C-alpha positions as MATLAB code, in Angstrom:
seq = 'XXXXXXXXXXXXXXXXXXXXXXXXXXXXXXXXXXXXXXXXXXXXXXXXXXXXXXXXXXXXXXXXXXXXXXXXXXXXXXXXXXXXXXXXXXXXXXXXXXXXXXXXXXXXXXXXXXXXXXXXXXXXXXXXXXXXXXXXXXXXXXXXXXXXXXXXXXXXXXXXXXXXXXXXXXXXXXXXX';
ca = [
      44.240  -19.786   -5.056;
      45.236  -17.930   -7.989;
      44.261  -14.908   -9.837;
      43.218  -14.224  -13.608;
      44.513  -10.575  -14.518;
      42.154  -10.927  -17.395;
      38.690  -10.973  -16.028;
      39.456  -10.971  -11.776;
      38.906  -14.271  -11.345;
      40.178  -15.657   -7.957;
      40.259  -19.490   -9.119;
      41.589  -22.777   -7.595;
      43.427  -25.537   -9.945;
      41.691  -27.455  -12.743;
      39.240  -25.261  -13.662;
      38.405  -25.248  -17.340;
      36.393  -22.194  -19.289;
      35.613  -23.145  -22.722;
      35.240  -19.888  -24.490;
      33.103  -17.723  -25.585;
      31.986  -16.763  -21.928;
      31.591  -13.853  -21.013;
      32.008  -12.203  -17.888;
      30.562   -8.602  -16.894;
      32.174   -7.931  -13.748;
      34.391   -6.088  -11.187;
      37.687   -7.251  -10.431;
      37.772   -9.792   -7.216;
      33.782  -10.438   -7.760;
      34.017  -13.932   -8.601;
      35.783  -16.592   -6.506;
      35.664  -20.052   -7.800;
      37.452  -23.282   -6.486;
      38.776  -26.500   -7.894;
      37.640  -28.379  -10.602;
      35.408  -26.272  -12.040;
      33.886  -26.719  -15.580;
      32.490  -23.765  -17.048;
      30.770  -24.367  -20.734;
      30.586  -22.354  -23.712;
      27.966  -19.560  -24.392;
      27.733  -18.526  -20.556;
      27.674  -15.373  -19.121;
      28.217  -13.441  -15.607;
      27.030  -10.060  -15.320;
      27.263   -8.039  -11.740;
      24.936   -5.175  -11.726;
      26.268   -3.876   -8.800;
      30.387   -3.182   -8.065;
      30.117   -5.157   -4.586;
      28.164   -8.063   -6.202;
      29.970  -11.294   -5.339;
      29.939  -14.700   -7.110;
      31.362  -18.183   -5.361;
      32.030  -21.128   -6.769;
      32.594  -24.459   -4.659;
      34.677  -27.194   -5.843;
      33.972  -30.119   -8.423;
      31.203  -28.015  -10.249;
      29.788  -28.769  -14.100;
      28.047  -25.665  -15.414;
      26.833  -26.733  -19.005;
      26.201  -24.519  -22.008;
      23.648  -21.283  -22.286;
      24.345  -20.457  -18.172;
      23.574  -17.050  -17.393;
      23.707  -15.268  -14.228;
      22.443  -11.840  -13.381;
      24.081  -10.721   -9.512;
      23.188   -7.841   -7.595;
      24.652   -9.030   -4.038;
      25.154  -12.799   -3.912;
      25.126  -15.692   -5.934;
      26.878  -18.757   -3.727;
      27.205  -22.213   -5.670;
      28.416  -24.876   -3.189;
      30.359  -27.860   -3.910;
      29.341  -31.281   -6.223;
      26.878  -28.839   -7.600;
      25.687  -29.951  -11.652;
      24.449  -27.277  -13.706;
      22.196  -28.389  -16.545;
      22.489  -25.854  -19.779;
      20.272  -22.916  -20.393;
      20.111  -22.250  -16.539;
      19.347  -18.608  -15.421;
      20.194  -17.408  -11.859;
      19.200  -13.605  -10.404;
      19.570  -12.182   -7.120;
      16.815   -9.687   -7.791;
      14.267   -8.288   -9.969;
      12.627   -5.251  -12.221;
      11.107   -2.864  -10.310;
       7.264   -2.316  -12.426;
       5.427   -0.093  -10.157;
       4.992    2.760  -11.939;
       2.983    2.442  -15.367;
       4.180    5.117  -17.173;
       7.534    4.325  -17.271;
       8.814    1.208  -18.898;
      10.341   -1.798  -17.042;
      13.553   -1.389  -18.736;
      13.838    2.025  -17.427;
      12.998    1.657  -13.681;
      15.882   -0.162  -12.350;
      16.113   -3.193  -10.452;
      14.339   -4.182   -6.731;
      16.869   -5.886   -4.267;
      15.821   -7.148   -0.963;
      18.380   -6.303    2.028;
      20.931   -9.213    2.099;
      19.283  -10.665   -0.903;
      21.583  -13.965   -2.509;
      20.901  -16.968   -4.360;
      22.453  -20.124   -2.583;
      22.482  -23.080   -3.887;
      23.553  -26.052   -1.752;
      26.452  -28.749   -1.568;
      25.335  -31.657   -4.308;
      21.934  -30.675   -5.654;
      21.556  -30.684   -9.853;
      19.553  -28.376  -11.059;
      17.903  -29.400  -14.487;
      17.711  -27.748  -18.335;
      16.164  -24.213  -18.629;
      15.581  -23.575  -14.365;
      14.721  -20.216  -13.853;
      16.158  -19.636   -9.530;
      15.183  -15.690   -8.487;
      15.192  -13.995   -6.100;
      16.172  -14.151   -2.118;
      16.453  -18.403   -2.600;
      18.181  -20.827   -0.980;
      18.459  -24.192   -2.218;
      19.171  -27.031    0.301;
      22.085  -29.562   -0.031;
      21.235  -32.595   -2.298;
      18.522  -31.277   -3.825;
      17.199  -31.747   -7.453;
      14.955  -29.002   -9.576;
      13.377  -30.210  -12.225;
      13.307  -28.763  -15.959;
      11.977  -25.558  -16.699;
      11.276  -24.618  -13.260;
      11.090  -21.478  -11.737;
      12.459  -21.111   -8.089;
      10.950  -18.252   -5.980;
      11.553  -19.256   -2.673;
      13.670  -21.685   -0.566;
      13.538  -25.738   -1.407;
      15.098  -27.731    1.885;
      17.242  -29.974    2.032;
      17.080  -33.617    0.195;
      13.920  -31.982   -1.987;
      12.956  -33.013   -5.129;
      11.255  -29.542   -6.946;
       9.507  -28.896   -9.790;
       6.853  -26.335  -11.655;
       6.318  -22.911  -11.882;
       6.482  -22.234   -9.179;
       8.658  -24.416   -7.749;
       7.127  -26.647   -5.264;
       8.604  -30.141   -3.473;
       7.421  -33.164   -4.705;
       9.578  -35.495   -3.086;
      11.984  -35.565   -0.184;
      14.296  -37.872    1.108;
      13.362  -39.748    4.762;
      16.223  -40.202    7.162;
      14.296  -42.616    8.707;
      13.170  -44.988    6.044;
      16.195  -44.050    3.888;
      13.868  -43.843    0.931;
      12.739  -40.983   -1.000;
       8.864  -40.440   -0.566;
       6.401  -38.057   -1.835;
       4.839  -35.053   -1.102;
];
């Protein structure tokens, strides 16, 4: 594993940044593994100094990716990244009126992290926030928004997020719903 003195990147071989990115982090924060592509336009911003992004191997993200990490953000391996994807750990606090949203901070739940699992693809414009874990070999459909966790060999789509299809061990086919 190296190291990039530039941002604190902990990184394995062949991964590939195509610039501009940006990255709004502390040093050590973000771990990712081999054969990685990371696309133009994205950005990583850690809101909190112990927040902690990991990166699998053999990982596309496409253009427009932007995540937002308070705790955890965990990417498994095989994992395909459609562009314009947003990922958060938490939320805006809105509870009092009188103030605005901007200016309240931000709500995260104890242990709170985004995982997404070994081979799932998650489409164009997905919206994941939140405590969420999504299963191994799953697929989330464009312009979804994920709220809470998908299983394992799920198809998901809508806002919110719900499983349309899953995969059946038994009659090795995918069925619905």
């Amino acid at each position: 594993m190296s190291y990039c003195t530039l941002y604190g990147i902990k990184h394995g071989d062949n991964v590939l940044i195509t610039p501009p990115v940006t990255f709004h982090f502390c040093r050590g924060g973000i771990v990712v593994g081999n054969n990685v592509s990371i696309s133009a336009s994205s950005v990583f911003l850690g809101v909190k100094p112990s927040a902690r992004i990991v990166m699998g191997d053999n990982i596309r993200i496409a253009h427009h990716f932007q995540i937002s990490c308070a705790s955890l953000v965990d990417i498994k391996s095989n994992v395909n990244i459609a562009p314009f994807v947003f990922i958060s750990d938490h939320n805006h606090k809105f509870e009092d009126p009188d103030i605005p949203i901007k200016d309240q901070g931000i709500c995260i739940q104890e242990n709170a992290s985004v995982v997404i699992g070994d081979g799932s693809w998650i489409g164009t414009k997905v919206t994941i926030v939140g405590n969420v874990n999504i299963g191994k070999h799953c697929i989330i459909g464009a312009n979804s928004v994920v709220t809470r966790d998908i299983p394992d060999y799920s198809v998901a789509v809508g806002a919110p997020a719900r499983v349309i299809r899953h995969y059946d061990s038994e009659s090795g086919q995918w069925a619905r719903c």
